[in-house]
Amino acid sequence: MLDKDQEWNVKIYESKIISETHRYTIGTIISSKKELKIAVKDGFIQVLSLQFPGKKKMTTAELLNGISFSEVAKVL
């Protein structure tokens, strides 16, 4: 994941595919207070649980309680 000048190697443990038309660039991260999605061709990957380097495995809601992503955040 890349956000401004910060880059993280993140492990994704659980995800869900959402088939939906959108106009986001592939790799764009869309987040709300409880949801984290990555734009892919023909839809999104909704991240349900993940682990940042040096941190414990957590749900997306737990992560988003302590971190927010800018509008330029993307997955490489």
PDB file of N, CA and C in Angstrom:
ATOM      1  N   MET A   1       0.841  -1.165   0.000  1.00  0.00           N
ATOM      2  CA  MET A   1       0.000   0.000   0.000  1.00  0.00           C
ATOM      3  C   MET A   1       0.889   1.232   0.000  1.00  0.00           C
ATOM      4  N   LEU A   2       0.460   2.235  -0.712  1.00  0.00           N
ATOM      5  CA  LEU A   2       1.206   3.477  -0.806  1.00  0.00           C
ATOM      6  C   LEU A   2       0.253   4.623  -0.507  1.00  0.00           C
ATOM      7  N   ASP A   3       0.643   5.503   0.413  1.00  0.00           N
ATOM      8  CA  ASP A   3      -0.157   6.670   0.754  1.00  0.00           C
ATOM      9  C   ASP A   3       0.790   7.840   0.946  1.00  0.00           C
ATOM     10  N   LYS A   4       0.695   8.806   0.050  1.00  0.00           N
ATOM     11  CA  LYS A   4       1.624   9.944   0.024  1.00  0.00           C
ATOM     12  C   LYS A   4       3.039   9.405  -0.046  1.00  0.00           C
ATOM     13  N   ASP A   5       3.887   9.660   0.932  1.00  0.00           N
ATOM     14  CA  ASP A   5       5.275   9.177   0.887  1.00  0.00           C
ATOM     15  C   ASP A   5       5.489   7.923   1.721  1.00  0.00           C
ATOM     16  N   GLN A   6       4.431   7.319   2.245  1.00  0.00           N
ATOM     17  CA  GLN A   6       4.562   6.126   3.072  1.00  0.00           C
ATOM     18  C   GLN A   6       4.170   4.885   2.271  1.00  0.00           C
ATOM     19  N   GLU A   7       4.994   3.853   2.408  1.00  0.00           N
ATOM     20  CA  GLU A   7       4.706   2.592   1.738  1.00  0.00           C
ATOM     21  C   GLU A   7       4.743   1.475   2.772  1.00  0.00           C
ATOM     22  N   TRP A   8       3.718   0.583   2.731  1.00  0.00           N
ATOM     23  CA  TRP A   8       3.635  -0.530   3.675  1.00  0.00           C
ATOM     24  C   TRP A   8       3.471  -1.832   2.922  1.00  0.00           C
ATOM     25  N   ASN A   9       4.141  -2.872   3.413  1.00  0.00           N
ATOM     26  CA  ASN A   9       3.904  -4.233   2.931  1.00  0.00           C
ATOM     27  C   ASN A   9       2.891  -4.844   3.885  1.00  0.00           C
ATOM     28  N   VAL A  10       1.689  -5.044   3.403  1.00  0.00           N
ATOM     29  CA  VAL A  10       0.572  -5.475   4.230  1.00  0.00           C
ATOM     30  C   VAL A  10       0.144  -6.881   3.834  1.00  0.00           C
ATOM     31  N   LYS A  11      -0.146  -7.722   4.823  1.00  0.00           N
ATOM     32  CA  LYS A  11      -0.699  -9.055   4.563  1.00  0.00           C
ATOM     33  C   LYS A  11      -2.215  -8.957   4.653  1.00  0.00           C
ATOM     34  N   ILE A  12      -2.890  -9.452   3.641  1.00  0.00           N
ATOM     35  CA  ILE A  12      -4.353  -9.493   3.652  1.00  0.00           C
ATOM     36  C   ILE A  12      -4.750 -10.928   3.951  1.00  0.00           C
ATOM     37  N   TYR A  13      -5.512 -11.126   5.037  1.00  0.00           N
ATOM     38  CA  TYR A  13      -5.925 -12.471   5.451  1.00  0.00           C
ATOM     39  C   TYR A  13      -7.306 -12.843   4.932  1.00  0.00           C
ATOM     40  N   GLU A  14      -8.226 -11.907   4.955  1.00  0.00           N
ATOM     41  CA  GLU A  14      -9.591 -12.188   4.488  1.00  0.00           C
ATOM     42  C   GLU A  14     -10.049 -11.054   3.590  1.00  0.00           C
ATOM     43  N   SER A  15     -10.732 -11.418   2.516  1.00  0.00           N
ATOM     44  CA  SER A  15     -11.255 -10.408   1.602  1.00  0.00           C
ATOM     45  C   SER A  15     -12.510 -10.952   0.923  1.00  0.00           C
ATOM     46  N   LYS A  16     -13.182 -10.061   0.241  1.00  0.00           N
ATOM     47  CA  LYS A  16     -14.423 -10.419  -0.446  1.00  0.00           C
ATOM     48  C   LYS A  16     -14.436  -9.657  -1.771  1.00  0.00           C
ATOM     49  N   ILE A  17     -14.871 -10.304  -2.831  1.00  0.00           N
ATOM     50  CA  ILE A  17     -14.948  -9.654  -4.136  1.00  0.00           C
ATOM     51  C   ILE A  17     -16.336  -9.065  -4.320  1.00  0.00           C
ATOM     52  N   ILE A  18     -16.366  -7.817  -4.754  1.00  0.00           N
ATOM     53  CA  ILE A  18     -17.627  -7.127  -5.030  1.00  0.00           C
ATOM     54  C   ILE A  18     -17.636  -6.782  -6.518  1.00  0.00           C
ATOM     55  N   SER A  19     -18.551  -7.352  -7.268  1.00  0.00           N
ATOM     56  CA  SER A  19     -18.678  -7.046  -8.704  1.00  0.00           C
ATOM     57  C   SER A  19     -19.559  -5.819  -8.843  1.00  0.00           C
ATOM     58  N   GLU A  20     -18.964  -4.756  -9.360  1.00  0.00           N
ATOM     59  CA  GLU A  20     -19.680  -3.484  -9.424  1.00  0.00           C
ATOM     60  C   GLU A  20     -18.953  -2.571 -10.412  1.00  0.00           C
ATOM     61  N   THR A  21     -19.692  -1.829 -11.197  1.00  0.00           N
ATOM     62  CA  THR A  21     -19.096  -0.871 -12.114  1.00  0.00           C
ATOM     63  C   THR A  21     -18.659   0.368 -11.342  1.00  0.00           C
ATOM     64  N   HIS A  22     -17.469   0.888 -11.663  1.00  0.00           N
ATOM     65  CA  HIS A  22     -16.976   2.098 -11.005  1.00  0.00           C
ATOM     66  C   HIS A  22     -16.065   2.864 -11.951  1.00  0.00           C
ATOM     67  N   ARG A  23     -15.677   4.064 -11.551  1.00  0.00           N
ATOM     68  CA  ARG A  23     -14.804   4.905 -12.367  1.00  0.00           C
ATOM     69  C   ARG A  23     -13.463   5.170 -11.691  1.00  0.00           C
ATOM     70  N   TYR A  24     -13.141   4.417 -10.657  1.00  0.00           N
ATOM     71  CA  TYR A  24     -11.867   4.593  -9.960  1.00  0.00           C
ATOM     72  C   TYR A  24     -10.728   3.978 -10.778  1.00  0.00           C
ATOM     73  N   THR A  25      -9.536   4.532 -10.611  1.00  0.00           N
ATOM     74  CA  THR A  25      -8.338   3.940 -11.201  1.00  0.00           C
ATOM     75  C   THR A  25      -8.043   2.637 -10.477  1.00  0.00           C
ATOM     76  N   ILE A  26      -7.638   1.620 -11.212  1.00  0.00           N
ATOM     77  CA  ILE A  26      -7.318   0.333 -10.608  1.00  0.00           C
ATOM     78  C   ILE A  26      -6.209   0.526  -9.574  1.00  0.00           C
ATOM     79  N   GLY A  27      -6.428  -0.014  -8.375  1.00  0.00           N
ATOM     80  CA  GLY A  27      -5.466   0.117  -7.282  1.00  0.00           C
ATOM     81  C   GLY A  27      -5.819   1.195  -6.275  1.00  0.00           C
ATOM     82  N   THR A  28      -6.803   2.022  -6.578  1.00  0.00           N
ATOM     83  CA  THR A  28      -7.221   3.080  -5.650  1.00  0.00           C
ATOM     84  C   THR A  28      -7.845   2.472  -4.400  1.00  0.00           C
ATOM     85  N   ILE A  29      -7.499   3.029  -3.235  1.00  0.00           N
ATOM     86  CA  ILE A  29      -8.059   2.580  -1.962  1.00  0.00           C
ATOM     87  C   ILE A  29      -9.221   3.488  -1.604  1.00  0.00           C
ATOM     88  N   ILE A  30     -10.372   2.893  -1.334  1.00  0.00           N
ATOM     89  CA  ILE A  30     -11.558   3.626  -0.914  1.00  0.00           C
ATOM     90  C   ILE A  30     -11.856   3.167   0.511  1.00  0.00           C
ATOM     91  N   SER A  31     -11.896   4.113   1.442  1.00  0.00           N
ATOM     92  CA  SER A  31     -12.140   3.717   2.835  1.00  0.00           C
ATOM     93  C   SER A  31     -13.175   4.618   3.478  1.00  0.00           C
ATOM     94  N   SER A  32     -13.908   4.027   4.408  1.00  0.00           N
ATOM     95  CA  SER A  32     -14.852   4.750   5.253  1.00  0.00           C
ATOM     96  C   SER A  32     -14.458   4.426   6.689  1.00  0.00           C
ATOM     97  N   LYS A  33     -15.327   4.695   7.641  1.00  0.00           N
ATOM     98  CA  LYS A  33     -14.982   4.411   9.040  1.00  0.00           C
ATOM     99  C   LYS A  33     -14.884   2.923   9.341  1.00  0.00           C
ATOM    100  N   LYS A  34     -15.569   2.077   8.554  1.00  0.00           N
ATOM    101  CA  LYS A  34     -15.577   0.644   8.849  1.00  0.00           C
ATOM    102  C   LYS A  34     -15.276  -0.237   7.652  1.00  0.00           C
ATOM    103  N   GLU A  35     -14.941   0.365   6.511  1.00  0.00           N
ATOM    104  CA  GLU A  35     -14.799  -0.416   5.291  1.00  0.00           C
ATOM    105  C   GLU A  35     -13.565   0.025   4.506  1.00  0.00           C
ATOM    106  N   LEU A  36     -12.872  -0.946   3.922  1.00  0.00           N
ATOM    107  CA  LEU A  36     -11.694  -0.678   3.107  1.00  0.00           C
ATOM    108  C   LEU A  36     -11.817  -1.494   1.826  1.00  0.00           C
ATOM    109  N   LYS A  37     -11.845  -0.799   0.690  1.00  0.00           N
ATOM    110  CA  LYS A  37     -11.975  -1.477  -0.600  1.00  0.00           C
ATOM    111  C   LYS A  37     -10.842  -1.037  -1.513  1.00  0.00           C
ATOM    112  N   ILE A  38     -10.448  -1.938  -2.405  1.00  0.00           N
ATOM    113  CA  ILE A  38      -9.442  -1.662  -3.411  1.00  0.00           C
ATOM    114  C   ILE A  38     -10.105  -1.816  -4.771  1.00  0.00           C
ATOM    115  N   ALA A  39      -9.996  -0.778  -5.606  1.00  0.00           N
ATOM    116  CA  ALA A  39     -10.606  -0.821  -6.934  1.00  0.00           C
ATOM    117  C   ALA A  39      -9.828  -1.763  -7.842  1.00  0.00           C
ATOM    118  N   VAL A  40     -10.541  -2.659  -8.478  1.00  0.00           N
ATOM    119  CA  VAL A  40      -9.976  -3.578  -9.466  1.00  0.00           C
ATOM    120  C   VAL A  40     -10.880  -3.533 -10.697  1.00  0.00           C
ATOM    121  N   LYS A  41     -10.441  -4.154 -11.776  1.00  0.00           N
ATOM    122  CA  LYS A  41     -11.265  -4.180 -12.977  1.00  0.00           C
ATOM    123  C   LYS A  41     -12.595  -4.857 -12.666  1.00  0.00           C
ATOM    124  N   ASP A  42     -13.682  -4.225 -13.017  1.00  0.00           N
ATOM    125  CA  ASP A  42     -15.038  -4.749 -12.840  1.00  0.00           C
ATOM    126  C   ASP A  42     -15.481  -4.894 -11.394  1.00  0.00           C
ATOM    127  N   GLY A  43     -14.898  -4.106 -10.463  1.00  0.00           N
ATOM    128  CA  GLY A  43     -15.380  -4.166  -9.091  1.00  0.00           C
ATOM    129  C   GLY A  43     -14.354  -3.755  -8.061  1.00  0.00           C
ATOM    130  N   PHE A  44     -14.486  -4.363  -6.894  1.00  0.00           N
ATOM    131  CA  PHE A  44     -13.628  -4.034  -5.759  1.00  0.00           C
ATOM    132  C   PHE A  44     -13.227  -5.305  -5.021  1.00  0.00           C
ATOM    133  N   ILE A  45     -12.113  -5.230  -4.300  1.00  0.00           N
ATOM    134  CA  ILE A  45     -11.767  -6.228  -3.304  1.00  0.00           C
ATOM    135  C   ILE A  45     -12.000  -5.559  -1.964  1.00  0.00           C
ATOM    136  N   GLN A  46     -12.911  -6.080  -1.181  1.00  0.00           N
ATOM    137  CA  GLN A  46     -13.174  -5.546   0.154  1.00  0.00           C
ATOM    138  C   GLN A  46     -12.295  -6.301   1.140  1.00  0.00           C
ATOM    139  N   VAL A  47     -11.436  -5.570   1.838  1.00  0.00           N
ATOM    140  CA  VAL A  47     -10.522  -6.179   2.799  1.00  0.00           C
ATOM    141  C   VAL A  47     -11.254  -6.340   4.126  1.00  0.00           C
ATOM    142  N   LEU A  48     -11.279  -7.570   4.657  1.00  0.00           N
ATOM    143  CA  LEU A  48     -11.981  -7.863   5.906  1.00  0.00           C
ATOM    144  C   LEU A  48     -11.027  -7.964   7.095  1.00  0.00           C
ATOM    145  N   SER A  49      -9.818  -8.531   6.882  1.00  0.00           N
ATOM    146  CA  SER A  49      -8.803  -8.556   7.940  1.00  0.00           C
ATOM    147  C   SER A  49      -7.422  -8.498   7.304  1.00  0.00           C
ATOM    148  N   LEU A  50      -6.479  -7.868   8.017  1.00  0.00           N
ATOM    149  CA  LEU A  50      -5.150  -7.653   7.493  1.00  0.00           C
ATOM    150  C   LEU A  50      -4.148  -7.460   8.614  1.00  0.00           C
ATOM    151  N   GLN A  51      -2.873  -7.387   8.235  1.00  0.00           N
ATOM    152  CA  GLN A  51      -1.817  -7.202   9.232  1.00  0.00           C
ATOM    153  C   GLN A  51      -0.756  -6.257   8.670  1.00  0.00           C
ATOM    154  N   PHE A  52      -0.491  -5.175   9.397  1.00  0.00           N
ATOM    155  CA  PHE A  52       0.581  -4.252   9.050  1.00  0.00           C
ATOM    156  C   PHE A  52       1.877  -4.772   9.654  1.00  0.00           C
ATOM    157  N   PRO A  53       3.034  -4.422   9.090  1.00  0.00           N
ATOM    158  CA  PRO A  53       4.316  -4.897   9.619  1.00  0.00           C
ATOM    159  C   PRO A  53       4.488  -4.556  11.103  1.00  0.00           C
ATOM    160  N   GLY A  54       4.857  -5.559  11.902  1.00  0.00           N
ATOM    161  CA  GLY A  54       5.087  -5.352  13.329  1.00  0.00           C
ATOM    162  C   GLY A  54       3.832  -5.220  14.169  1.00  0.00           C
ATOM    163  N   LYS A  55       2.674  -5.388  13.564  1.00  0.00           N
ATOM    164  CA  LYS A  55       1.389  -5.280  14.275  1.00  0.00           C
ATOM    165  C   LYS A  55       0.690  -6.630  14.273  1.00  0.00           C
ATOM    166  N   LYS A  56      -0.324  -6.750  15.112  1.00  0.00           N
ATOM    167  CA  LYS A  56      -1.110  -7.984  15.146  1.00  0.00           C
ATOM    168  C   LYS A  56      -2.148  -7.973  14.027  1.00  0.00           C
ATOM    169  N   LYS A  57      -2.632  -9.152  13.691  1.00  0.00           N
ATOM    170  CA  LYS A  57      -3.712  -9.279  12.715  1.00  0.00           C
ATOM    171  C   LYS A  57      -4.935  -8.577  13.274  1.00  0.00           C
ATOM    172  N   MET A  58      -5.648  -7.810  12.427  1.00  0.00           N
ATOM    173  CA  MET A  58      -6.832  -7.083  12.893  1.00  0.00           C
ATOM    174  C   MET A  58      -7.879  -6.992  11.795  1.00  0.00           C
ATOM    175  N   THR A  59      -9.096  -6.705  12.221  1.00  0.00           N
ATOM    176  CA  THR A  59     -10.168  -6.486  11.252  1.00  0.00           C
ATOM    177  C   THR A  59      -9.995  -5.093  10.650  1.00  0.00           C
ATOM    178  N   THR A  60     -10.651  -4.877   9.538  1.00  0.00           N
ATOM    179  CA  THR A  60     -10.581  -3.566   8.893  1.00  0.00           C
ATOM    180  C   THR A  60     -11.124  -2.479   9.814  1.00  0.00           C
ATOM    181  N   ALA A  61     -12.207  -2.744  10.522  1.00  0.00           N
ATOM    182  CA  ALA A  61     -12.787  -1.744  11.434  1.00  0.00           C
ATOM    183  C   ALA A  61     -11.791  -1.371  12.526  1.00  0.00           C
ATOM    184  N   GLU A  62     -11.062  -2.354  13.069  1.00  0.00           N
ATOM    185  CA  GLU A  62     -10.049  -2.068  14.091  1.00  0.00           C
ATOM    186  C   GLU A  62      -8.940  -1.187  13.524  1.00  0.00           C
ATOM    187  N   LEU A  63      -8.490  -1.484  12.307  1.00  0.00           N
ATOM    188  CA  LEU A  63      -7.451  -0.685  11.667  1.00  0.00           C
ATOM    189  C   LEU A  63      -7.918   0.747  11.448  1.00  0.00           C
ATOM    190  N   LEU A  64      -9.130   0.897  10.934  1.00  0.00           N
ATOM    191  CA  LEU A  64      -9.625   2.228  10.581  1.00  0.00           C
ATOM    192  C   LEU A  64      -9.976   3.074  11.802  1.00  0.00           C
ATOM    193  N   ASN A  65     -10.012   2.479  12.985  1.00  0.00           N
ATOM    194  CA  ASN A  65     -10.164   3.277  14.210  1.00  0.00           C
ATOM    195  C   ASN A  65      -8.917   4.105  14.475  1.00  0.00           C
ATOM    196  N   GLY A  66      -7.755   3.646  13.984  1.00  0.00           N
ATOM    197  CA  GLY A  66      -6.509   4.322  14.298  1.00  0.00           C
ATOM    198  C   GLY A  66      -5.768   4.900  13.110  1.00  0.00           C
ATOM    199  N   ILE A  67      -6.248   4.675  11.894  1.00  0.00           N
ATOM    200  CA  ILE A  67      -5.541   5.158  10.710  1.00  0.00           C
ATOM    201  C   ILE A  67      -6.557   5.585   9.662  1.00  0.00           C
ATOM    202  N   SER A  68      -6.183   6.562   8.857  1.00  0.00           N
ATOM    203  CA  SER A  68      -7.028   6.954   7.731  1.00  0.00           C
ATOM    204  C   SER A  68      -6.147   7.077   6.496  1.00  0.00           C
ATOM    205  N   PHE A  69      -6.728   6.919   5.349  1.00  0.00           N
ATOM    206  CA  PHE A  69      -6.003   6.986   4.089  1.00  0.00           C
ATOM    207  C   PHE A  69      -6.386   8.251   3.343  1.00  0.00           C
ATOM    208  N   SER A  70      -5.428   8.837   2.649  1.00  0.00           N
ATOM    209  CA  SER A  70      -5.702  10.030   1.850  1.00  0.00           C
ATOM    210  C   SER A  70      -6.383   9.624   0.545  1.00  0.00           C
ATOM    211  N   GLU A  71      -6.798  10.609  -0.227  1.00  0.00           N
ATOM    212  CA  GLU A  71      -7.457  10.324  -1.498  1.00  0.00           C
ATOM    213  C   GLU A  71      -6.493   9.787  -2.552  1.00  0.00           C
ATOM    214  N   VAL A  72      -5.189   9.917  -2.327  1.00  0.00           N
ATOM    215  CA  VAL A  72      -4.204   9.432  -3.294  1.00  0.00           C
ATOM    216  C   VAL A  72      -3.649   8.061  -2.919  1.00  0.00           C
ATOM    217  N   ALA A  73      -4.163   7.436  -1.869  1.00  0.00           N
ATOM    218  CA  ALA A  73      -3.677   6.119  -1.424  1.00  0.00           C
ATOM    219  C   ALA A  73      -3.996   5.073  -2.486  1.00  0.00           C
ATOM    220  N   LYS A  74      -3.051   4.151  -2.706  1.00  0.00           N
ATOM    221  CA  LYS A  74      -3.268   3.099  -3.696  1.00  0.00           C
ATOM    222  C   LYS A  74      -2.486   1.854  -3.339  1.00  0.00           C
ATOM    223  N   VAL A  75      -2.842   0.775  -3.997  1.00  0.00           N
ATOM    224  CA  VAL A  75      -2.158  -0.511  -3.857  1.00  0.00           C
ATOM    225  C   VAL A  75      -1.262  -0.672  -5.071  1.00  0.00           C
ATOM    226  N   LEU A  76      -0.045  -1.066  -4.826  1.00  0.00           N
ATOM    227  CA  LEU A  76       0.906  -1.259  -5.933  1.00  0.00           C
ATOM    228  C   LEU A  76       1.031  -2.714  -6.287  1.00  0.00           C
TER     229      LEU A  76
END
